[in-house]
Amino acid sequence: MPMTKTSMMGKLAIAVACIAAQVASEDPGPCYSSTTEIRRAEQLIGNTATQRVYTICPGTELRMGQFDVDSELIDDGSRTFHPLPVRSNMVIRCGPDGKSSNECVFTGGDYHVDATNFLGMDDDIAENVRFEGLTFEDAKRYSVWASMKGDITFKDCIFQDHKTAIVPVLLDYTDPEQPESHLSVTFEQCSFTNNRFFGMGSNTAIVFGNGNQNHLDFRQTTFTNNNMLHNNTLQATRSFLIETLGPLNVEFSCFTDNQLGVSPISVFGNTFTSSENYAVSSSSNIVTSDTQYCSFASVFETLQQFEDFNPVCAQATATSCKSESTDAPTSAPTMEPSEMPTIAPTAVPTRAPTTSPSGAPSSIPTISPTAVPTGAPSATPSNTPSAQPSVGPTATPTSMPTRSPTSTFVFNTEQPTANTDRSINGAEGGDDGSGSNSISMMASAVAMLAAIIGLLL
């Protein structure tokens, strides 16, 4: 029984559906429950130009280890882990979709993320590195320690309950011989919550950029319920959430219910840009005659401003938190149009044309041609025609002419233009064989289609 068009299309649809189902059911790859496994895998990779994706198993809690003075992991008899290594073109994510709701938690220990060459990895650059959906809590020294150039992004990551750290996030890249090089770290849709200043010896900020070659960027990130006044006996309790000597950009981020000595942000001698940020309920202990408190950002443009501790204040401009806001429709769609169409035109036409025609043409037409024809053809005609004449006319003539012939000849004054288009079948300018090639290509396509249909049968 011959295959109908409908049955053939049905089989094609089934084949496509089977392929799609197979692709959708493919295993996204193994997940890891140990940073040691990731570290060993990276030690076998010499060329980091190709991207590698490491997925932490959802629901995994990893107890991080502590290091001795020689930067060696201390074996205390318990199952503890090295920090996450940072190398170019790495992606480390929680679950296959990289969401913090998958609950991959790195807790305790000295370090959580190692972007240095002090703890075993010998790289000096970390480009195109991403951490997605990870939770970091209670580091003893640094949750993130970065001292090599490159760019690192944290997306949907949580930094919480760091209460004994020197500083939870430290950017410490410097290279005087390459002053244009820099380390750029971006926090996107991240959360810093319930962190606390430890005391003498700790830095008075949660994120610290130590030098102008460290660039920071915060986007849709929240700082909530952080206490930088706890145990703070320093002069004037000068504490912040973000403190940097490098360029800083903050946008669509929120700072709420934090206890601070000066302001949420402090920038020393560098550029600060911000957009649509929200800051409220950030308390201060130091509103005195010789100090100035800023509700959002303290920018020290000169050394004298820093010595006098008299910064320029930058204000947050948003009236509500927009870190998690999404664009929504302004109103629900209705079944009826907003306005009923009218039957009459919107404007009344004018009764007369705007301009009256002139009584005479602008110029008198000429009877004779504007150009003198050449006396002879440009080429000598051949004795034989270039092509065989057709057997009959291409169309049946009408019974009567459509118009009477004119008694005078009007010469075409426009010069002909050169035809640069080539005919598809090679008829113009001689046959170059492309017509035969087109026929053979069509035959090949028909044969391939027949083979596909045969396989479906």
Coordinates of C-alpha atoms in Angstrom, one line a residue:
M1 CA 0.0 0.0 0.0
P2 CA 1.6 3.3 -1.0
M3 CA 2.4 5.8 1.7
T4 CA 0.2 8.8 1.8
K5 CA 1.5 12.3 2.5
T6 CA -0.3 12.2 5.9
S7 CA 1.2 9.0 7.0
M8 CA 4.7 10.0 5.9
M9 CA 4.4 13.3 7.9
G10 CA 3.2 11.3 10.9
K11 CA 6.2 9.1 10.8
L12 CA 8.5 12.1 10.5
A13 CA 6.8 13.6 13.6
I14 CA 7.3 10.4 15.6
A15 CA 11.0 10.3 14.6
V16 CA 11.5 13.9 15.7
A17 CA 9.7 13.2 19.0
C18 CA 11.9 10.2 19.7
I19 CA 15.1 12.2 19.1
A20 CA 13.8 15.0 21.4
A21 CA 12.9 12.5 24.2
Q22 CA 16.3 10.9 24.0
V23 CA 18.1 14.3 24.2
A24 CA 15.9 15.4 27.2
S25 CA 16.6 12.2 29.1
E26 CA 20.3 12.4 28.8
D27 CA 22.2 12.4 32.1
P28 CA 23.4 15.9 32.9
G29 CA 26.5 14.4 34.3
P30 CA 27.8 13.3 37.8
C31 CA 27.4 15.5 40.8
Y32 CA 30.1 15.9 43.5
S33 CA 29.9 15.7 47.2
S34 CA 33.6 16.5 47.9
T35 CA 35.7 19.4 46.9
T36 CA 38.7 17.0 47.0
E37 CA 37.2 15.2 43.9
I38 CA 37.0 18.5 42.1
R39 CA 40.5 19.5 43.1
R40 CA 41.9 16.1 41.8
A41 CA 40.1 16.5 38.5
E42 CA 41.5 19.9 38.0
Q43 CA 45.1 18.7 38.8
L44 CA 44.8 16.5 35.8
I45 CA 44.0 19.3 33.5
G46 CA 46.8 21.3 32.0
N47 CA 45.0 23.4 29.4
T48 CA 42.2 25.4 31.0
A49 CA 40.9 27.0 27.7
T50 CA 37.9 24.6 27.6
Q51 CA 35.1 25.2 30.1
R52 CA 34.5 22.6 32.8
V53 CA 31.3 22.4 34.8
Y54 CA 31.2 20.8 38.2
T55 CA 27.8 20.2 39.8
I56 CA 27.6 19.9 43.6
C57 CA 24.9 17.3 44.6
P58 CA 21.8 19.1 46.0
G59 CA 21.5 18.9 49.8
T60 CA 25.2 18.5 50.3
E61 CA 26.9 20.0 53.4
L62 CA 30.7 20.1 53.2
R63 CA 32.8 20.7 56.4
M64 CA 35.8 22.7 55.3
G65 CA 39.3 22.0 56.8
Q66 CA 41.9 24.1 58.6
F67 CA 45.5 24.7 57.5
D68 CA 48.7 24.9 59.3
V69 CA 51.4 27.6 59.0
D70 CA 52.8 25.7 55.9
S71 CA 49.4 25.9 54.2
E72 CA 48.9 22.2 54.6
L73 CA 45.5 20.8 55.4
I74 CA 45.4 19.6 59.0
D75 CA 44.2 16.0 59.4
D76 CA 42.1 16.1 62.6
G77 CA 40.6 12.6 62.0
S78 CA 37.3 14.0 60.6
R79 CA 36.2 14.3 57.1
T80 CA 37.1 17.8 56.1
F81 CA 37.8 19.3 52.7
H82 CA 40.1 21.6 50.7
P83 CA 38.5 24.9 49.6
L84 CA 37.1 25.1 46.1
P85 CA 39.9 25.7 43.6
V86 CA 39.6 28.6 41.1
R87 CA 41.0 28.2 37.6
S88 CA 40.0 29.8 34.3
N89 CA 36.8 28.6 32.6
M90 CA 35.4 26.8 35.6
V91 CA 31.7 26.7 36.6
I92 CA 30.8 25.3 40.0
R93 CA 27.1 25.1 40.7
C94 CA 24.6 23.7 43.1
G95 CA 22.5 21.2 41.3
P96 CA 22.0 21.1 37.6
D97 CA 20.3 24.5 37.5
G98 CA 22.7 26.3 39.9
K99 CA 20.1 27.5 42.4
S100 CA 20.7 28.3 46.1
S101 CA 17.4 26.6 46.9
N102 CA 19.2 23.3 46.2
E103 CA 21.1 23.8 49.5
C104 CA 24.8 23.2 48.8
V105 CA 26.4 24.5 52.0
F106 CA 30.2 25.0 52.7
T107 CA 30.6 25.5 56.4
G108 CA 33.5 26.1 58.8
G109 CA 37.1 25.8 58.1
D110 CA 39.7 28.4 57.1
Y111 CA 38.8 29.0 53.5
H112 CA 35.9 28.2 51.2
V113 CA 37.0 29.5 47.8
D114 CA 40.7 29.7 47.0
A115 CA 41.7 32.0 44.1
T116 CA 45.3 32.2 45.1
N117 CA 48.4 30.1 44.4
F118 CA 49.2 29.6 48.0
L119 CA 47.2 26.4 48.6
G120 CA 48.5 24.1 45.9
M121 CA 47.2 25.4 42.6
D122 CA 49.9 27.1 40.5
D123 CA 47.7 29.3 38.2
D124 CA 48.3 33.0 38.1
I125 CA 45.1 34.0 36.3
A126 CA 41.4 33.1 36.8
E127 CA 39.3 34.2 33.8
N128 CA 35.6 33.4 33.2
V129 CA 35.0 31.7 36.5
R130 CA 31.4 31.3 37.9
F131 CA 29.9 30.1 41.2
E132 CA 26.2 29.5 41.1
G133 CA 23.7 28.8 43.9
L134 CA 26.3 28.0 46.7
T135 CA 26.0 28.9 50.4
F136 CA 29.1 29.8 52.4
E137 CA 28.9 30.1 56.2
D138 CA 31.2 30.5 59.2
A139 CA 34.6 30.7 57.7
K140 CA 37.5 31.2 60.2
R141 CA 39.7 33.3 58.0
Y142 CA 38.3 34.1 54.5
S143 CA 35.3 32.6 52.8
V144 CA 36.6 33.9 49.5
W145 CA 40.3 34.7 49.1
A146 CA 41.4 36.0 45.7
S147 CA 44.8 37.3 44.8
M148 CA 45.2 36.6 41.0
K149 CA 44.0 38.7 38.1
G150 CA 41.0 37.7 36.1
D151 CA 37.2 37.8 36.5
I152 CA 35.0 35.8 38.9
T153 CA 31.2 35.9 39.2
F154 CA 29.1 34.7 42.1
K155 CA 25.4 34.3 41.2
D156 CA 22.6 33.5 43.6
C157 CA 25.2 32.7 46.3
I158 CA 24.6 33.2 50.1
F159 CA 27.2 34.5 52.5
Q160 CA 25.9 34.0 56.1
D161 CA 26.9 33.6 59.7
H162 CA 30.5 34.6 59.3
K163 CA 31.2 35.6 62.9
T164 CA 34.9 34.8 63.5
A165 CA 36.4 35.6 60.0
I166 CA 39.3 38.0 59.4
V167 CA 37.1 39.2 56.6
P168 CA 34.5 37.1 54.7
V169 CA 35.5 38.2 51.2
L170 CA 39.1 39.5 50.5
L171 CA 40.2 40.8 47.1
D172 CA 44.0 41.1 47.3
Y173 CA 45.4 41.3 43.8
T174 CA 48.3 43.7 43.1
D175 CA 51.0 43.8 40.4
P176 CA 52.9 47.1 40.1
E177 CA 54.6 45.9 36.9
Q178 CA 51.2 45.5 35.2
P179 CA 49.2 48.4 36.5
E180 CA 46.5 48.0 33.8
S181 CA 45.7 44.4 34.9
H182 CA 43.1 43.8 37.5
L183 CA 40.9 41.3 39.4
S184 CA 37.2 41.8 38.8
V185 CA 34.6 40.2 41.1
T186 CA 30.9 40.4 40.5
F187 CA 28.1 39.5 42.9
E188 CA 24.8 39.0 41.2
Q189 CA 21.6 38.2 43.0
C190 CA 23.6 37.3 46.1
S191 CA 22.8 37.7 49.8
F192 CA 24.9 38.7 52.7
T193 CA 23.1 38.1 56.0
N194 CA 23.7 37.6 59.7
N195 CA 27.4 38.3 59.5
R196 CA 29.2 39.9 62.4
F197 CA 32.5 41.7 63.2
F198 CA 34.7 39.4 65.2
G199 CA 37.0 41.9 67.0
M200 CA 40.5 43.2 67.1
G201 CA 42.6 41.8 64.2
S202 CA 39.6 41.5 61.9
N203 CA 38.7 43.8 59.0
T204 CA 35.8 46.2 59.7
A205 CA 33.9 45.2 56.5
I206 CA 32.3 42.1 55.0
V207 CA 33.8 42.6 51.6
F208 CA 37.2 44.3 51.3
G209 CA 39.1 45.3 48.1
N210 CA 42.7 45.8 49.1
G211 CA 44.1 48.0 46.3
N212 CA 43.1 49.9 43.2
Q213 CA 43.6 46.8 41.0
N214 CA 40.6 45.1 42.6
H215 CA 37.3 45.9 40.9
L216 CA 33.9 45.2 42.6
D217 CA 30.5 45.0 41.1
F218 CA 27.2 44.3 43.0
R219 CA 24.0 43.7 41.1
Q220 CA 20.6 42.9 42.7
T221 CA 22.4 41.9 45.9
T222 CA 21.1 42.3 49.5
F223 CA 22.8 43.0 52.8
T224 CA 20.5 42.3 55.7
N225 CA 21.0 42.1 59.5
N226 CA 24.7 42.4 59.6
N227 CA 26.3 43.7 62.8
M228 CA 29.6 45.5 62.4
L229 CA 29.5 47.2 65.8
H230 CA 29.7 43.9 67.8
N231 CA 33.0 43.8 69.7
N232 CA 34.1 46.9 67.8
T233 CA 36.5 48.9 70.1
L234 CA 38.3 50.7 67.3
Q235 CA 38.4 54.5 67.2
A236 CA 34.9 55.8 66.3
T237 CA 33.9 52.2 65.5
R238 CA 34.6 52.9 61.8
S239 CA 33.0 50.0 60.1
F240 CA 31.2 49.3 56.8
L241 CA 29.7 46.5 54.7
I242 CA 31.8 47.1 51.6
E243 CA 35.2 48.8 51.8
T244 CA 37.5 49.2 48.9
L245 CA 40.4 51.1 47.4
G246 CA 39.4 50.1 43.9
P247 CA 36.5 51.0 41.5
L248 CA 33.1 50.0 42.8
N249 CA 29.7 49.7 41.0
V250 CA 26.5 49.0 42.9
E251 CA 23.1 48.7 41.2
F252 CA 19.6 47.5 42.2
S253 CA 20.9 46.4 45.6
C254 CA 19.4 46.7 49.1
F255 CA 20.9 47.5 52.5
T256 CA 18.5 47.0 55.3
D257 CA 18.7 46.5 59.1
N258 CA 22.5 46.6 59.4
Q259 CA 24.4 48.0 62.4
L260 CA 27.4 50.1 61.2
G261 CA 29.9 52.6 62.4
V262 CA 29.9 54.9 59.4
S263 CA 28.0 53.7 56.3
P264 CA 27.1 50.6 54.2
I265 CA 29.8 51.5 51.6
S266 CA 33.2 53.2 51.7
V267 CA 35.4 54.0 48.7
F268 CA 38.9 55.4 49.2
G269 CA 40.5 57.3 46.3
N270 CA 38.6 55.7 43.5
T271 CA 35.5 55.8 41.4
F272 CA 32.0 54.9 42.7
T273 CA 28.9 54.4 40.5
S274 CA 25.5 53.4 41.7
S275 CA 22.0 53.1 40.3
E276 CA 18.6 52.3 41.9
N277 CA 19.9 51.2 45.3
Y278 CA 17.9 51.1 48.5
A279 CA 19.3 51.8 52.0
V280 CA 17.4 52.0 55.2
S281 CA 17.6 51.2 58.9
S282 CA 21.4 51.2 58.9
S283 CA 22.3 52.5 62.4
S284 CA 25.3 54.6 63.3
N285 CA 27.2 55.1 66.5
I286 CA 29.3 58.1 65.4
V287 CA 27.5 61.3 64.6
T288 CA 29.9 63.8 66.2
S289 CA 31.4 67.2 65.2
D290 CA 34.6 65.7 63.8
T291 CA 33.1 62.8 61.9
Q292 CA 30.4 62.5 59.3
Y293 CA 27.9 59.7 58.9
C294 CA 26.6 58.8 55.4
S295 CA 23.4 56.9 55.0
F296 CA 24.6 55.0 51.9
A297 CA 28.2 55.6 50.7
S298 CA 31.2 57.4 52.0
V299 CA 33.6 58.5 49.3
F300 CA 37.0 59.7 50.3
E301 CA 38.3 61.5 47.3
T302 CA 41.5 62.9 48.9
L303 CA 43.9 61.8 51.6
Q304 CA 43.0 64.9 53.5
Q305 CA 39.3 63.8 53.6
F306 CA 40.4 60.5 54.9
E307 CA 42.7 62.0 57.6
D308 CA 39.9 64.3 58.7
F309 CA 37.4 61.5 58.2
N310 CA 35.1 63.8 56.3
P311 CA 33.9 61.9 53.2
V312 CA 31.6 63.0 50.4
C313 CA 28.2 61.3 50.9
A314 CA 26.5 59.5 48.0
Q315 CA 22.8 58.8 48.5
A316 CA 20.7 55.8 47.6
T317 CA 18.0 56.9 45.1
A318 CA 15.4 54.0 45.2
T319 CA 12.4 54.3 47.5
S320 CA 12.0 50.5 47.8
C321 CA 14.1 47.4 47.4
K322 CA 14.3 46.4 43.7
S323 CA 16.8 43.5 44.0
E324 CA 14.1 40.9 43.3
S325 CA 11.6 43.0 41.3
T326 CA 10.6 41.9 37.9
D327 CA 8.8 43.7 35.2
A328 CA 5.0 43.0 35.4
P329 CA 2.2 44.0 33.1
T330 CA 0.6 47.3 34.1
S331 CA -2.9 45.9 33.9
A332 CA -4.7 42.7 33.3
P333 CA -5.8 42.1 29.7
T334 CA -9.5 42.4 28.9
M335 CA -11.6 40.6 26.4
E336 CA -12.8 43.8 24.8
P337 CA -10.8 46.4 23.1
S338 CA -10.1 49.6 25.1
E339 CA -11.9 51.7 22.5
M340 CA -14.7 50.8 20.0
P341 CA -13.8 51.4 16.4
T342 CA -15.5 54.3 14.7
I343 CA -17.3 54.0 11.4
A344 CA -16.7 57.6 10.3
P345 CA -13.2 58.8 9.3
T346 CA -11.3 60.8 12.0
A347 CA -10.9 63.8 9.9
V348 CA -13.1 65.6 7.3
P349 CA -11.5 65.7 3.9
T350 CA -11.0 69.1 2.3
R351 CA -13.3 70.2 -0.5
A352 CA -10.6 71.4 -2.9
P353 CA -7.0 70.5 -3.6
T354 CA -4.4 72.5 -1.8
T355 CA -2.8 73.7 -5.0
S356 CA -4.3 74.6 -8.4
P357 CA -2.6 73.1 -11.4
S358 CA -0.8 75.5 -13.7
G359 CA -2.4 76.3 -17.1
A360 CA 0.5 75.1 -19.2
P361 CA 3.2 72.4 -19.0
S362 CA 6.5 73.5 -17.5
S363 CA 8.4 72.8 -20.8
I364 CA 7.5 72.2 -24.5
P365 CA 8.0 68.6 -25.6
T366 CA 10.5 68.1 -28.4
I367 CA 9.6 66.2 -31.5
S368 CA 13.2 65.4 -32.5
P369 CA 15.5 63.1 -30.4
T370 CA 17.8 64.7 -27.9
A371 CA 20.8 62.5 -28.9
V372 CA 22.2 61.7 -32.4
P373 CA 22.3 58.0 -33.1
T374 CA 25.6 56.5 -34.2
G375 CA 26.0 55.7 -37.9
A376 CA 26.9 52.1 -37.6
P377 CA 26.4 49.2 -35.2
S378 CA 29.1 48.5 -32.7
A379 CA 29.7 45.0 -33.9
T380 CA 29.4 43.2 -37.3
P381 CA 26.4 40.9 -37.4
S382 CA 27.0 37.2 -37.9
N383 CA 25.7 35.3 -40.8
T384 CA 23.8 32.8 -38.6
P385 CA 21.4 33.5 -35.7
S386 CA 22.8 33.1 -32.1
A387 CA 19.8 30.8 -31.2
Q388 CA 17.3 28.7 -33.0
P389 CA 13.9 30.4 -33.5
S390 CA 11.0 29.0 -31.6
V391 CA 8.5 26.9 -33.6
G392 CA 5.5 29.1 -32.8
P393 CA 4.5 32.3 -31.0
T394 CA 4.8 32.3 -27.3
A395 CA 1.3 33.7 -26.9
T396 CA -1.9 33.9 -28.9
P397 CA -2.3 37.4 -30.4
T398 CA -5.4 39.4 -29.6
S399 CA -8.0 39.9 -32.4
M400 CA -7.5 43.7 -32.4
P401 CA -4.5 45.9 -31.5
T402 CA -4.9 47.7 -28.2
R403 CA -3.9 51.1 -29.7
S404 CA -3.2 52.7 -33.1
P405 CA 0.4 53.0 -34.1
T406 CA 2.0 56.4 -33.7
S407 CA 3.0 58.4 -36.8
T408 CA 6.1 59.8 -35.2
F409 CA 9.0 58.1 -33.3
V410 CA 10.1 59.4 -29.9
F411 CA 13.7 58.6 -29.1
N412 CA 14.4 57.1 -25.6
T413 CA 16.7 59.7 -24.0
E414 CA 17.7 57.5 -21.0
Q415 CA 21.0 55.6 -21.4
P416 CA 20.8 51.8 -20.9
T417 CA 22.4 50.4 -17.7
A418 CA 24.8 47.5 -17.7
N419 CA 23.1 44.3 -16.5
T420 CA 25.4 42.8 -13.9
D421 CA 23.1 40.0 -12.8
R422 CA 23.9 36.6 -14.2
S423 CA 21.2 34.3 -15.4
I424 CA 20.7 31.2 -13.2
N425 CA 20.6 28.9 -16.2
G426 CA 23.5 30.5 -18.0
A427 CA 21.5 31.8 -21.0
E428 CA 23.0 35.3 -20.7
G429 CA 26.5 35.6 -22.0
G430 CA 26.8 32.0 -23.0
D431 CA 26.1 28.8 -21.2
D432 CA 28.6 28.2 -18.4
G433 CA 27.2 24.8 -17.3
S434 CA 25.4 26.1 -14.2
G435 CA 22.1 24.9 -15.7
S436 CA 23.3 21.3 -15.8
N437 CA 24.7 21.7 -12.3
S438 CA 21.3 22.9 -11.0
I439 CA 19.6 19.8 -12.6
S440 CA 22.1 17.4 -11.1
M441 CA 21.8 19.0 -7.7
M442 CA 18.0 18.7 -7.9
A443 CA 18.4 15.1 -8.8
S444 CA 20.7 14.4 -5.8
A445 CA 18.2 16.1 -3.5
V446 CA 15.3 14.0 -4.8
A447 CA 17.4 10.9 -4.4
M448 CA 18.3 11.8 -0.8
L449 CA 14.6 12.5 0.0
A450 CA 13.6 9.1 -1.5
A451 CA 16.2 7.4 0.7
I452 CA 14.8 9.1 3.9
I453 CA 11.3 8.1 3.0
G454 CA 12.5 4.5 2.3
L455 CA 14.1 4.4 5.8
L456 CA 10.8 5.6 7.3
L457 CA 8.9 2.8 5.4

